[in-house]
Tab-separated table of C-alpha atoms and ligand atoms in Angstrom:
chain	number	residue	atom	x	y	z
A	1	MET	CA	-64.085	-5.340	4.709
A	2	GLN	CA	-60.695	-4.575	5.455
A	3	ILE	CA	-58.005	-5.547	2.947
A	4	GLU	CA	-54.717	-6.013	3.955
A	5	GLU	CA	-51.901	-4.992	2.201
A	6	LYS	CA	-49.212	-7.401	2.393
A	7	PHE	CA	-45.818	-6.372	2.410
A	8	GLU	CA	-43.398	-7.458	-0.507
A	9	PRO	CA	-39.697	-7.081	0.712
A	10	THR	CA	-37.246	-5.914	-2.117
A	11	ILE	CA	-34.705	-8.757	-1.708
A	12	VAL	CA	-31.076	-8.185	-3.495
A	13	ALA	CA	-28.990	-11.381	-4.261
A	14	PHE	CA	-25.584	-10.936	-5.337
A	15	CYS	CA	-24.660	-14.345	-7.163
A	16	CYS	CA	-21.203	-15.008	-8.373
A	17	ASN	CA	-20.971	-15.511	-12.209
A	18	TRP	CA	-19.727	-19.176	-12.047
A	19	CYS	CA	-21.581	-21.180	-9.554
A	20	SER	CA	-24.841	-19.322	-8.110
A	21	TYR	CA	-25.644	-17.398	-10.886
A	22	ALA	CA	-25.798	-20.537	-12.854
A	23	GLY	CA	-27.454	-22.254	-9.945
A	24	ALA	CA	-30.168	-19.474	-10.468
A	25	ASP	CA	-30.266	-20.198	-14.121
A	26	LEU	CA	-30.626	-23.722	-13.459
A	27	SER	CA	-33.632	-23.387	-11.121
A	28	GLY	CA	-35.366	-21.316	-14.050
A	29	THR	CA	-34.574	-23.990	-16.648
A	30	ASN	CA	-35.965	-26.415	-14.151
A	31	ARG	CA	-38.936	-24.126	-13.812
A	32	LEU	CA	-38.651	-24.250	-9.813
A	33	GLN	CA	-40.175	-21.403	-8.307
A	34	TYR	CA	-38.842	-18.623	-6.067
A	35	PRO	CA	-40.846	-15.097	-5.535
A	36	ALA	CA	-39.943	-12.222	-7.846
A	37	ASN	CA	-39.115	-10.164	-4.892
A	38	VAL	CA	-35.364	-11.308	-5.376
A	39	LYS	CA	-33.424	-9.067	-7.708
A	40	ILE	CA	-30.352	-10.933	-8.677
A	41	ILE	CA	-26.971	-8.806	-9.260
A	42	ARG	CA	-24.393	-11.055	-11.242
A	43	VAL	CA	-20.939	-10.563	-9.794
A	44	PRO	CA	-17.623	-12.191	-11.024
A	45	CYS	CA	-16.628	-13.648	-7.910
A	46	SER	CA	-18.343	-13.485	-3.946
A	47	CYS	CA	-14.959	-11.767	-3.125
A	48	ARG	CA	-15.905	-8.866	-5.394
A	49	VAL	CA	-18.721	-7.681	-3.183
A	50	ASN	CA	-17.335	-5.071	-0.917
A	51	PRO	CA	-19.063	-4.852	2.411
A	52	MET	CA	-20.277	-1.585	1.316
A	53	PHE	CA	-22.329	-3.102	-1.561
A	54	ILE	CA	-24.407	-4.854	0.881
A	55	LEU	CA	-24.680	-1.384	3.286
A	56	ARG	CA	-25.494	0.453	-0.097
A	57	ALA	CA	-28.272	-2.023	-0.906
A	58	PHE	CA	-30.119	-1.628	2.164
A	59	GLN	CA	-29.811	2.225	2.231
A	60	ARG	CA	-31.322	2.198	-1.433
A	61	GLY	CA	-34.581	0.245	-0.133
A	62	ALA	CA	-33.458	-3.276	0.247
A	63	ASP	CA	-35.138	-5.131	2.791
A	64	GLY	CA	-32.905	-8.339	2.832
A	65	VAL	CA	-29.475	-8.726	1.191
A	66	ILE	CA	-28.225	-12.242	0.551
A	67	LEU	CA	-24.547	-13.231	-0.977
A	68	CYS	CA	-24.273	-16.472	-2.964
A	69	GLY	CA	-21.194	-17.758	-4.045
A	70	CYS	CA	-19.735	-21.249	-5.045
A	71	HIS	CA	-18.882	-23.446	-1.929
A	72	PRO	CA	-15.810	-22.870	-0.382
A	73	GLY	CA	-12.936	-24.893	-2.278
A	74	ASP	CA	-14.660	-24.488	-5.380
A	75	CYS	CA	-14.359	-20.805	-6.232
A	76	HIS	CA	-13.636	-20.378	-9.885
A	77	TYR	CA	-10.866	-18.060	-8.492
A	78	THR	CA	-9.521	-20.624	-6.122
A	79	THR	CA	-9.745	-18.670	-3.159
A	80	GLY	CA	-11.899	-15.547	-3.511
A	81	ASN	CA	-14.797	-16.782	-1.315
A	82	TYR	CA	-12.525	-17.540	1.616
A	83	TYR	CA	-11.995	-13.767	1.865
A	84	ALA	CA	-15.258	-12.777	1.443
A	85	ARG	CA	-16.420	-15.313	4.026
A	86	ARG	CA	-14.436	-13.527	6.460
A	87	ARG	CA	-15.325	-9.943	5.211
A	88	MET	CA	-18.985	-10.910	5.709
A	89	THR	CA	-18.623	-12.510	9.179
A	90	LEU	CA	-17.379	-9.556	10.463
A	91	LEU	CA	-19.784	-7.103	8.417
A	92	PHE	CA	-22.920	-9.337	10.177
A	93	SER	CA	-21.477	-9.312	13.472
A	94	MET	CA	-21.057	-5.642	13.378
A	95	LEU	CA	-24.532	-4.891	12.172
A	96	ASP	CA	-25.854	-7.792	14.849
A	97	PHE	CA	-23.853	-5.440	17.245
A	98	LEU	CA	-25.433	-2.017	15.844
A	99	GLY	CA	-28.798	-3.313	16.500
A	100	ILE	CA	-29.621	-4.462	13.080
A	101	GLU	CA	-32.000	-7.443	12.681
A	102	ARG	CA	-29.756	-10.568	12.301
A	103	GLU	CA	-32.043	-12.448	9.812
A	104	ARG	CA	-31.684	-9.395	7.039
A	105	THR	CA	-28.327	-10.634	5.848
A	106	ARG	CA	-27.375	-14.187	4.498
A	107	VAL	CA	-24.761	-16.075	2.703
A	108	GLU	CA	-25.217	-18.937	1.016
A	109	TRP	CA	-22.669	-21.257	-1.032
A	110	VAL	CA	-24.990	-22.261	-4.357
A	111	SER	CA	-23.185	-24.547	-6.768
A	112	ALA	CA	-23.985	-24.264	-10.511
A	113	ALA	CA	-26.004	-27.807	-10.217
A	114	GLU	CA	-28.144	-26.613	-7.159
A	115	GLY	CA	-30.895	-24.971	-8.710
A	116	ALA	CA	-32.952	-26.549	-6.463
A	117	LYS	CA	-30.976	-25.246	-3.125
A	118	PHE	CA	-31.236	-21.890	-4.843
A	119	ALA	CA	-35.072	-21.776	-5.235
A	120	ALA	CA	-35.624	-23.200	-1.683
A	121	THR	CA	-32.768	-20.547	-0.377
A	122	MET	CA	-34.636	-17.638	-1.776
A	123	ASN	CA	-38.183	-18.998	-0.776
A	124	ASP	CA	-36.720	-19.276	2.844
A	125	PHE	CA	-35.350	-15.986	2.701
A	126	VAL	CA	-38.286	-14.029	1.517
A	127	ALA	CA	-40.619	-15.519	4.047
A	128	THR	CA	-38.010	-14.591	6.799
A	129	VAL	CA	-37.595	-11.223	5.449
A	130	THR	CA	-41.585	-10.777	4.842
A	131	ARG	CA	-42.167	-11.650	8.509
A	132	LEU	CA	-39.385	-9.047	9.717
A	133	GLY	CA	-41.331	-6.058	7.512
A	134	LYS	CA	-39.667	-3.251	6.182
A	135	ASN	CA	-35.798	-2.346	6.965
A	136	ARG	CA	-36.072	0.650	8.933
A	137	ARG	CA	-33.387	0.380	11.500
A	138	LEU	CA	-30.448	0.676	8.785
A	139	GLU	CA	-32.092	3.934	7.385
A	140	ASP	CA	-32.654	5.305	10.560
A	141	LEU	CA	-29.593	4.833	12.487
A	142	ARG	CA	-28.769	8.435	12.263
A	143	CYS	CA	-31.848	9.629	12.868
A	144	LYS	CA	-33.227	9.736	16.386
A	145	LYS	CA	-37.148	10.253	16.563
B	1	MET	CA	9.250	14.102	32.023
B	2	GLN	CA	8.779	17.384	30.249
B	3	LYS	CA	12.474	18.553	30.938
B	4	VAL	CA	14.000	15.375	29.739
B	5	ILE	CA	12.313	15.530	26.583
B	6	ARG	CA	12.696	19.162	25.873
B	7	GLU	CA	16.400	18.674	26.540
B	8	LYS	CA	16.401	15.860	24.302
B	9	ALA	CA	14.614	17.779	21.526
B	10	ILE	CA	17.113	20.461	21.893
B	11	GLU	CA	20.061	18.109	21.545
B	12	LEU	CA	18.922	16.388	18.646
B	13	LEU	CA	18.070	20.016	16.885
B	14	ARG	CA	21.652	21.104	17.871
B	15	SER	CA	23.800	18.485	16.806
B	16	GLY	CA	22.096	18.354	13.384
B	17	LYS	CA	20.841	14.797	13.676
B	18	VAL	CA	17.293	15.751	12.936
B	19	ASP	CA	16.189	19.360	11.270
B	20	ARG	CA	12.596	19.244	12.900
B	21	VAL	CA	10.876	17.989	15.905
B	22	LEU	CA	7.219	16.658	16.103
B	23	GLY	CA	5.793	17.431	19.693
B	24	TRP	CA	3.093	19.109	21.601
B	25	LYS	CA	2.259	22.457	22.566
B	26	GLU	CA	-0.270	24.653	24.726
B	27	GLY	CA	-3.462	25.332	22.231
B	28	GLU	CA	-5.848	28.277	23.379
B	29	PHE	CA	-6.342	26.552	26.804
B	30	PHE	CA	-3.539	24.561	28.824
B	31	TYR	CA	-5.756	21.437	28.553
B	32	ASP	CA	-6.115	21.786	24.900
B	33	GLN	CA	-2.733	21.091	23.546
B	34	THR	CA	-2.022	20.758	19.773
B	35	PRO	CA	0.759	18.936	17.938
B	36	HIS	CA	3.322	21.065	16.497
B	37	LEU	CA	6.290	21.017	14.617
B	38	PHE	CA	9.526	22.719	16.215
B	39	LEU	CA	12.047	24.173	14.077
B	40	SER	CA	14.139	25.613	16.589
B	41	PRO	CA	15.924	25.027	19.959
B	42	GLU	CA	14.375	28.356	21.086
B	43	GLU	CA	10.985	27.339	19.940
B	44	VAL	CA	11.278	24.091	22.065
B	45	GLU	CA	12.414	25.854	24.933
B	46	ARG	CA	9.579	28.233	24.814
B	47	THR	CA	6.557	26.512	23.792
B	48	PHE	CA	7.302	22.340	23.966
B	49	VAL	CA	5.118	20.875	26.779
B	50	TYR	CA	4.464	17.005	27.774
B	51	ASN	CA	2.127	16.323	30.516
B	52	GLY	CA	-1.208	14.785	31.218
B	53	PHE	CA	-2.935	16.153	28.176
B	54	SER	CA	-0.352	15.664	25.625
B	55	GLY	CA	-2.919	13.082	24.333
B	56	ALA	CA	-2.262	13.481	20.388
B	57	ASN	CA	-0.861	10.476	18.603
B	58	LEU	CA	1.947	12.206	16.406
B	59	SER	CA	2.531	9.071	14.228
B	60	LYS	CA	0.147	10.371	11.348
B	61	TYR	CA	1.936	13.391	10.798
B	62	LEU	CA	5.000	11.305	9.923
B	63	VAL	CA	3.494	10.084	6.717
B	64	LYS	CA	3.659	13.974	5.297
B	65	GLU	CA	6.778	14.865	7.177
B	66	GLY	CA	8.710	11.812	5.734
B	67	LEU	CA	7.828	13.418	2.233
B	68	LYS	CA	9.832	16.827	3.429
B	69	GLU	CA	13.833	16.950	3.147
B	70	GLY	CA	16.077	16.193	6.021
B	71	VAL	CA	14.757	14.145	9.115
B	72	VAL	CA	12.293	14.712	11.584
B	73	ALA	CA	12.527	13.775	15.440
B	74	VAL	CA	9.367	12.147	16.864
B	75	PHE	CA	8.326	11.617	20.532
B	76	LEU	CA	5.812	8.734	20.685
B	77	LYS	CA	3.911	7.224	23.700
B	78	PRO	CA	3.646	3.433	23.782
B	79	CYS	CA	0.220	3.498	22.208
B	80	ASP	CA	1.788	5.788	19.273
B	81	THR	CA	4.192	3.343	18.460
B	82	TYR	CA	1.422	0.601	17.540
B	83	SER	CA	0.209	3.231	15.022
B	84	PHE	CA	3.647	4.235	13.863
B	85	SER	CA	4.495	0.377	13.291
B	86	GLN	CA	1.123	-0.156	11.507
B	87	LEU	CA	2.157	2.642	9.072
B	88	LEU	CA	5.415	1.192	8.542
B	89	LYS	CA	3.647	-1.831	7.665
B	90	GLU	CA	1.510	-0.344	5.208
B	91	HIS	CA	4.559	1.628	3.390
B	92	ARG	CA	3.216	4.809	4.480
B	93	ILE	CA	6.256	6.311	6.042
B	94	ALA	CA	9.748	6.823	4.874
B	95	ARG	CA	11.433	5.373	7.935
B	96	ASP	CA	15.171	6.970	7.178
B	97	LYS	CA	13.664	10.047	7.468
B	98	ILE	CA	12.342	9.591	11.093
B	99	TRP	CA	14.145	9.749	14.164
B	100	ALA	CA	11.665	7.917	16.956
B	101	VAL	CA	11.899	8.779	20.188
B	102	GLY	CA	9.683	6.468	22.806
B	103	ILE	CA	8.916	8.300	25.811
B	104	PRO	CA	6.623	6.803	28.753
B	105	CYS	CA	3.229	7.657	29.679
B	106	GLU	CA	1.260	7.636	32.890
B	107	GLY	CA	-1.963	7.781	31.337
B	108	LYS	CA	-3.781	11.113	29.814
B	109	LEU	CA	-6.319	13.049	31.241
B	110	ASP	CA	-9.631	13.869	29.997
B	111	ILE	CA	-11.202	16.927	30.934
B	112	GLU	CA	-14.561	16.327	30.420
B	113	LEU	CA	-14.368	14.296	33.271
B	114	LEU	CA	-12.944	16.649	35.511
B	115	ARG	CA	-16.280	18.738	34.430
B	116	LYS	CA	-18.731	16.132	34.965
B	117	MET	CA	-17.484	16.140	38.778
B	118	GLY	CA	-18.587	19.814	38.696
B	119	ILE	CA	-15.327	20.960	38.819
B	120	ARG	CA	-15.307	24.419	37.159
B	121	GLY	CA	-12.913	27.407	36.062
B	122	ILE	CA	-10.051	25.158	36.153
B	123	LYS	CA	-6.750	27.564	35.992
B	124	THR	CA	-3.725	24.859	36.644
B	125	ILE	CA	-3.803	21.065	37.144
B	126	GLU	CA	-0.899	19.579	38.763
B	127	GLU	CA	0.221	15.945	38.749
B	128	LYS	CA	1.376	14.561	41.978
B	129	GLY	CA	1.751	10.897	41.778
B	130	ASP	CA	-2.034	9.081	41.873
B	131	GLU	CA	-3.328	12.606	42.523
B	132	LEU	CA	-4.313	15.760	40.701
B	133	LEU	CA	-3.855	19.295	42.321
B	134	VAL	CA	-6.344	21.385	40.578
B	135	SER	CA	-6.776	24.933	41.298
B	136	THR	CA	-9.620	26.725	39.817
B	137	ILE	CA	-10.984	30.539	40.328
B	138	TYR	CA	-12.821	28.936	43.213
B	139	GLY	CA	-10.151	27.518	45.181
B	140	GLU	CA	-7.879	24.109	45.097
B	141	LYS	CA	-9.354	20.785	44.605
B	142	THR	CA	-7.638	17.169	44.924
B	143	VAL	CA	-8.840	14.517	43.089
B	144	ALA	CA	-7.553	10.789	42.244
B	145	LYS	CA	-6.156	10.632	39.072
B	146	LYS	CA	-7.579	7.291	38.140
B	147	ASP	CA	-11.069	8.999	38.217
B	148	VAL	CA	-10.103	11.422	35.699
B	149	LEU	CA	-8.134	8.932	33.142
B	150	ALA	CA	-9.282	8.993	29.400
B	151	GLU	CA	-11.303	6.075	28.681
B	152	ARG	CA	-8.219	4.362	26.348
B	153	CYS	CA	-5.766	5.239	29.228
B	154	ALA	CA	-7.870	3.724	31.876
B	155	ASN	CA	-8.210	0.357	29.629
B	156	CYS	CA	-4.467	0.831	28.222
B	157	LYS	CA	-3.438	-2.452	26.551
B	158	SER	CA	-0.159	-1.767	26.728
B	159	ARG	CA	3.002	0.800	28.274
B	160	LYS	CA	5.429	-1.401	26.282
B	161	HIS	CA	6.436	0.402	23.058
B	162	VAL	CA	6.528	-1.584	19.882
B	163	LEU	CA	9.594	-0.165	18.269
B	164	TYR	CA	11.665	3.229	18.465
B	165	ASP	CA	15.210	4.704	17.803
B	166	GLU	CA	15.863	5.768	21.148
B	167	LEU	CA	14.201	5.317	24.385
B	168	LEU	CA	13.752	8.035	27.123
B	169	GLY	CA	12.974	6.716	30.684
B	170	GLU	CA	12.000	3.425	31.693
B	171	GLU	CA	9.928	0.702	29.222
B	172	GLY	CA	6.483	-0.341	30.464
B	173	GLU	CA	4.666	-3.617	30.430
B	174	VAL	CA	1.923	-4.791	28.216
B	175	LEU	CA	-1.003	-4.938	30.676
B	176	ASP	CA	-3.773	-6.960	31.271
B	177	SER	CA	-6.361	-4.392	29.849
B	178	ALA	CA	-10.227	-4.529	30.482
B	179	ARG	CA	-10.569	-2.877	27.053
B	180	PHE	CA	-13.598	-5.510	26.013
B	181	ASP	CA	-15.890	-5.204	28.872
B	182	GLN	CA	-17.855	-2.522	27.670
B	183	ILE	CA	-18.224	-4.345	24.406
B	184	GLU	CA	-19.146	-7.249	26.332
B	185	LYS	CA	-21.865	-5.224	28.057
B	186	LEU	CA	-23.325	-4.078	24.883
B	187	GLU	CA	-23.130	-7.728	23.370
B	188	GLN	CA	-25.330	-8.643	26.333
B	189	MET	CA	-28.184	-6.353	25.198
B	190	THR	CA	-31.007	-7.080	23.253
B	191	SER	CA	-31.090	-6.011	19.725
B	192	GLU	CA	-33.596	-3.205	20.520
B	193	GLU	CA	-31.466	-1.796	23.100
B	194	ARG	CA	-28.437	-1.864	21.048
B	195	PHE	CA	-30.042	-0.188	18.176
B	196	ALA	CA	-31.383	2.311	20.621
B	197	PHE	CA	-27.682	2.712	22.249
B	198	TRP	CA	-26.358	3.458	19.013
B	199	GLN	CA	-28.903	5.480	17.195
B	200	ASN	CA	-28.791	7.698	20.483
B	201	GLU	CA	-25.045	7.974	20.047
B	202	LEU	CA	-24.729	8.644	16.436
B	203	SER	CA	-27.391	10.767	15.709
B	204	ARG	CA	-25.596	13.403	17.642
B	205	CYS	CA	-22.691	13.494	14.884
B	206	ILE	CA	-22.391	16.817	12.977
B	207	ARG	CA	-19.972	14.831	10.354
B	208	CYS	CA	-17.283	17.276	11.168
B	209	ASN	CA	-14.839	14.290	9.873
B	210	ALA	CA	-12.503	15.109	12.837
B	211	CYS	CA	-12.291	11.249	13.723
B	212	ARG	CA	-11.504	10.637	10.148
B	213	ASN	CA	-8.972	13.190	10.152
B	214	VAL	CA	-7.079	12.298	13.012
B	215	CYS	CA	-7.184	8.520	12.677
B	216	PRO	CA	-3.415	7.159	11.926
B	217	ALA	CA	-5.348	4.270	9.784
B	218	CYS	CA	-7.161	7.104	7.936
B	219	THR	CA	-4.230	8.275	5.682
B	220	CYS	CA	-5.748	7.579	2.276
B	221	GLU	CA	-4.708	10.099	-0.472
B	222	LYS	CA	-8.056	10.346	-1.915
B	223	CYS	CA	-10.909	9.616	0.873
B	224	VAL	CA	-14.317	8.190	-0.004
B	225	PHE	CA	-15.780	11.212	2.199
B	226	ASP	CA	-14.193	13.779	0.414
B	227	ASN	CA	-16.451	15.242	-2.232
B	228	ALA	CA	-14.428	16.729	-4.974
B	229	ASP	CA	-17.316	18.387	-6.610
B	230	SER	CA	-18.117	20.299	-3.433
B	231	GLY	CA	-15.603	22.727	-3.516
B	232	ILE	CA	-14.692	22.359	-0.116
B	233	ALA	CA	-13.392	19.529	0.144
B	234	SER	CA	-13.959	17.270	2.860
B	235	LYS	CA	-17.314	19.126	4.016
B	236	ALA	CA	-20.061	18.413	1.959
B	237	PRO	CA	-20.935	14.896	2.292
B	238	ALA	CA	-20.825	12.860	-1.123
B	239	SER	CA	-23.794	11.340	-0.973
B	240	SER	CA	-26.936	10.174	1.423
B	241	PHE	CA	-25.616	6.773	1.602
B	242	GLU	CA	-22.304	8.007	2.712
B	243	GLU	CA	-23.923	10.296	5.209
B	244	GLN	CA	-26.136	7.686	6.639
B	245	ASN	CA	-23.744	4.831	7.235
B	246	PHE	CA	-20.603	7.271	7.671
B	247	HIS	CA	-19.632	5.309	10.967
B	248	ILE	CA	-19.933	1.944	9.705
B	249	ILE	CA	-17.823	2.475	6.537
B	250	ARG	CA	-15.079	4.347	8.146
B	251	ALA	CA	-14.966	1.513	10.510
B	252	PHE	CA	-14.969	-0.984	7.726
B	253	HIS	CA	-12.052	0.723	6.166
B	254	VAL	CA	-9.945	0.223	9.213
B	255	VAL	CA	-10.664	-3.036	10.176
B	256	GLY	CA	-7.605	-5.074	10.907
B	257	ARG	CA	-5.640	-2.007	10.758
B	258	CYS	CA	-6.787	-0.031	13.810
B	259	THR	CA	-4.429	-0.004	16.496
B	260	ASP	CA	-7.085	1.108	18.978
B	261	CYS	CA	-5.283	4.313	20.027
B	262	GLY	CA	-8.506	5.857	20.649
B	263	GLU	CA	-7.947	9.272	18.974
B	264	CYS	CA	-11.534	9.036	17.091
B	265	SER	CA	-13.249	9.030	20.184
B	266	ARG	CA	-10.802	11.667	21.936
B	267	VAL	CA	-11.060	14.443	19.371
B	268	CYS	CA	-15.015	13.580	18.665
B	269	PRO	CA	-16.826	17.064	19.629
B	270	GLN	CA	-19.995	15.276	20.083
B	271	GLY	CA	-18.476	12.774	22.657
B	272	ILE	CA	-19.424	9.535	20.557
B	273	PRO	CA	-17.752	6.479	21.538
B	274	LEU	CA	-16.219	5.348	18.240
B	275	HIS	CA	-13.822	3.291	19.862
B	276	LEU	CA	-16.495	0.700	20.570
B	277	ILE	CA	-17.085	0.258	17.063
B	278	ASN	CA	-13.365	-0.614	16.258
B	279	ARG	CA	-12.984	-2.473	19.181
B	280	LYS	CA	-16.000	-4.592	18.373
B	281	PHE	CA	-14.125	-5.628	15.397
B	282	ILE	CA	-10.620	-6.076	17.302
B	283	LYS	CA	-12.475	-8.727	19.566
B	284	ASP	CA	-14.378	-10.403	16.886
B	285	ILE	CA	-10.924	-10.974	14.874
B	286	ASN	CA	-9.360	-12.392	18.217
B	287	ALA	CA	-12.551	-14.556	18.432
B	288	PHE	CA	-12.980	-15.840	15.098
B	289	TYR	CA	-9.404	-15.836	13.605
B	290	GLY	CA	-7.245	-15.662	16.761
B	291	ALA	CA	-5.563	-12.799	18.514
B	292	TYR	CA	-4.274	-9.951	16.387
B	293	GLN	CA	-3.680	-6.470	17.589
B	294	ALA	CA	-2.560	-3.990	14.409
B	295	GLY	CA	0.641	-2.592	14.993
B	296	GLU	CA	1.654	-5.352	17.519
B	297	ASN	CA	3.739	-7.239	14.936
B	298	PRO	CA	4.908	-5.860	11.517
B	299	ASP	CA	5.444	-9.641	10.209
B	300	GLU	CA	1.976	-11.035	11.047
B	301	ARG	CA	-0.446	-11.345	8.181
B	302	ALA	CA	-3.510	-8.645	8.502
B	303	PRO	CA	-6.573	-10.974	9.388
B	304	LEU	CA	-8.591	-9.531	6.346
B	305	THR	CA	-5.707	-10.547	3.865
B	306	ASN	CA	-5.605	-13.894	4.685
B	307	TYR	CA	-8.094	-16.665	5.388
B	308	SER	CA	-7.963	-20.324	6.579
B	309	THR	CA	-10.378	-23.229	4.631
B	310	GLU	CA	-11.683	-23.862	8.451
B	311	ASP	CA	-13.257	-20.212	8.970
B	312	MET	CA	-16.658	-20.476	10.384
B	313	GLU	CA	-19.630	-19.306	8.065
B	314	PRO	CA	-20.825	-15.695	8.437
B	315	GLY	CA	-24.422	-17.157	9.910
B	316	ASP	CA	-22.397	-18.888	12.814
B	317	VAL	CA	-21.965	-15.509	14.125
B	318	PHE	CA	-25.603	-15.414	15.329
B	319	LYS	CA	-25.373	-19.074	16.891
B	320	LYS	CA	-23.402	-17.837	19.800
B	321	GLY	CA	-25.436	-17.428	23.048
B	322	GLU	CA	-28.242	-19.043	21.795
C	1	SF4	S1	-9.996	4.106	14.466
C	1	SF4	FE1	-9.837	5.299	16.336
C	1	SF4	S2	-8.834	4.050	17.608
C	1	SF4	FE2	-8.750	2.980	15.588
C	1	SF4	S3	-6.680	3.876	14.905
C	1	SF4	FE3	-8.296	5.203	13.945
C	1	SF4	S4	-8.394	6.687	15.616
C	1	SF4	FE4	-7.460	5.079	16.586
C	2	SF4	S1	-12.719	6.647	5.778
C	2	SF4	FE1	-11.703	5.350	4.154
C	2	SF4	S2	-11.195	6.050	2.429
C	2	SF4	FE2	-11.254	7.384	3.976
C	2	SF4	S3	-9.520	7.881	4.746
C	2	SF4	FE3	-10.183	6.742	6.206
C	2	SF4	S4	-9.778	4.171	5.493
C	2	SF4	FE4	-9.280	6.151	3.520
C	3	SF4	S1	-15.677	13.145	15.274
C	3	SF4	FE1	-17.761	12.752	16.016
C	3	SF4	S2	-18.789	14.196	15.205
C	3	SF4	FE2	-17.292	14.681	14.224
C	3	SF4	S3	-17.707	13.029	12.040
C	3	SF4	FE3	-16.796	11.526	13.733
C	3	SF4	S4	-18.179	10.718	14.825
C	3	SF4	FE4	-18.937	12.686	13.669
C	4	FES	S1	-16.142	-17.545	-8.397
C	4	FES	FE1	-17.914	-18.288	-7.139
C	4	FES	S2	-17.284	-17.210	-5.443
C	4	FES	FE2	-15.357	-17.281	-6.339
């Protein structure tokens, strides 16, 4: 009998303090399930996330990185997520241009009341990244086999 | 043109209008010119050159020159004035200490392209209109200039200066450049193909930092790629993260500020087409947030320090073409 080892991806989720982190909390209080693969990093605002944080997470072994923040217009600091949105758009497009799988990065706006959305998003994201398998490309970008 | 520029440099120095002149002089080989600070008219007379190999963008040196006493004159090609204007916008240059002389440019040459044609033992190159007279140790050869133009010049975006204090020669025009064609070609590949392409290119990088050192957008006093603990500043990598992702990180640091001057690709000893990464950002910005070219308009707000409530969602970039 052959036992197939199931691939468990490491997912890093940057969540802004005011909406998405609270959303994650709510999904916990409501006992909604989402996989333990998701490691949440709390940030003051989605705008705090320098695109380099995302690269760094990948380089340190993440297989997928997701950024969650307040819905556009609802940022606690009024405009933070608008700036974050531009940065992430350009970063995602660049990663795609370099040949990194597009499904490994995601941005999702989750409010403090959207506990269910948080859990659903994470379930979906973990499933997607599991399908993709281990992140190799970003680590190997400069190592030719 | 060299004669006119030399005369201008000498005149500026003699009249006391400027104390120093930034220009080019021959390096070890005639096609390997180096930026140089000329201090006397005699020095200009002896060593100042301007021809198809005066490719270096001198604007970055103005950051340091502006900190010194006195005025420095600088000769700027049209594309160099983009960088100059961008640096002024970023408050990196003391404007009153600079005398900027705009000079025309007919496109710069890439010696590697001649070598690829199998032309060896090059002694001199003479520009004759659209043709180049190459004399080698094996005899003379004539080649079309357009075949030896540096990539950035073949796809030049403008022969018109953004700003200057005085202009030598005729002002050129903004060109209809095909600079995004190569990007489009890459975009049409599959993700696997693109990855293979970049892995092949980037794996050749020897981390010499030349691209950063030459880039007029890279003027940080303290760069993330300098490792203060190494004892040999700017050589030993600060971390494996930085080593692995060097090109993406640097490209992101200059996004919205890169003037597409092409210096990074010109100096890369490994021939890595770095401009493609930065140009992809420019193309994206144009497509997502409206036409913007750093250095073009000093009053325009940079795309990453700006936003609109109507901006597209990051996930939307993957929807195109599906
Ligand atoms: S990144 Fe390259 S093309 Fe852009 S400004 Fe710097 S040297 Fe010039
Ligand atoms: S790589 Fe980044 S930190 Fe270094 S000089 Fe360029 S912009 Fe500055
Ligand atoms: S100039 Fe070329 S080889 Fe040197 S660090 Fe830049 S990309 Fe690497
Ligand atoms: S505080 Fe939530 S995105 Fe700014």
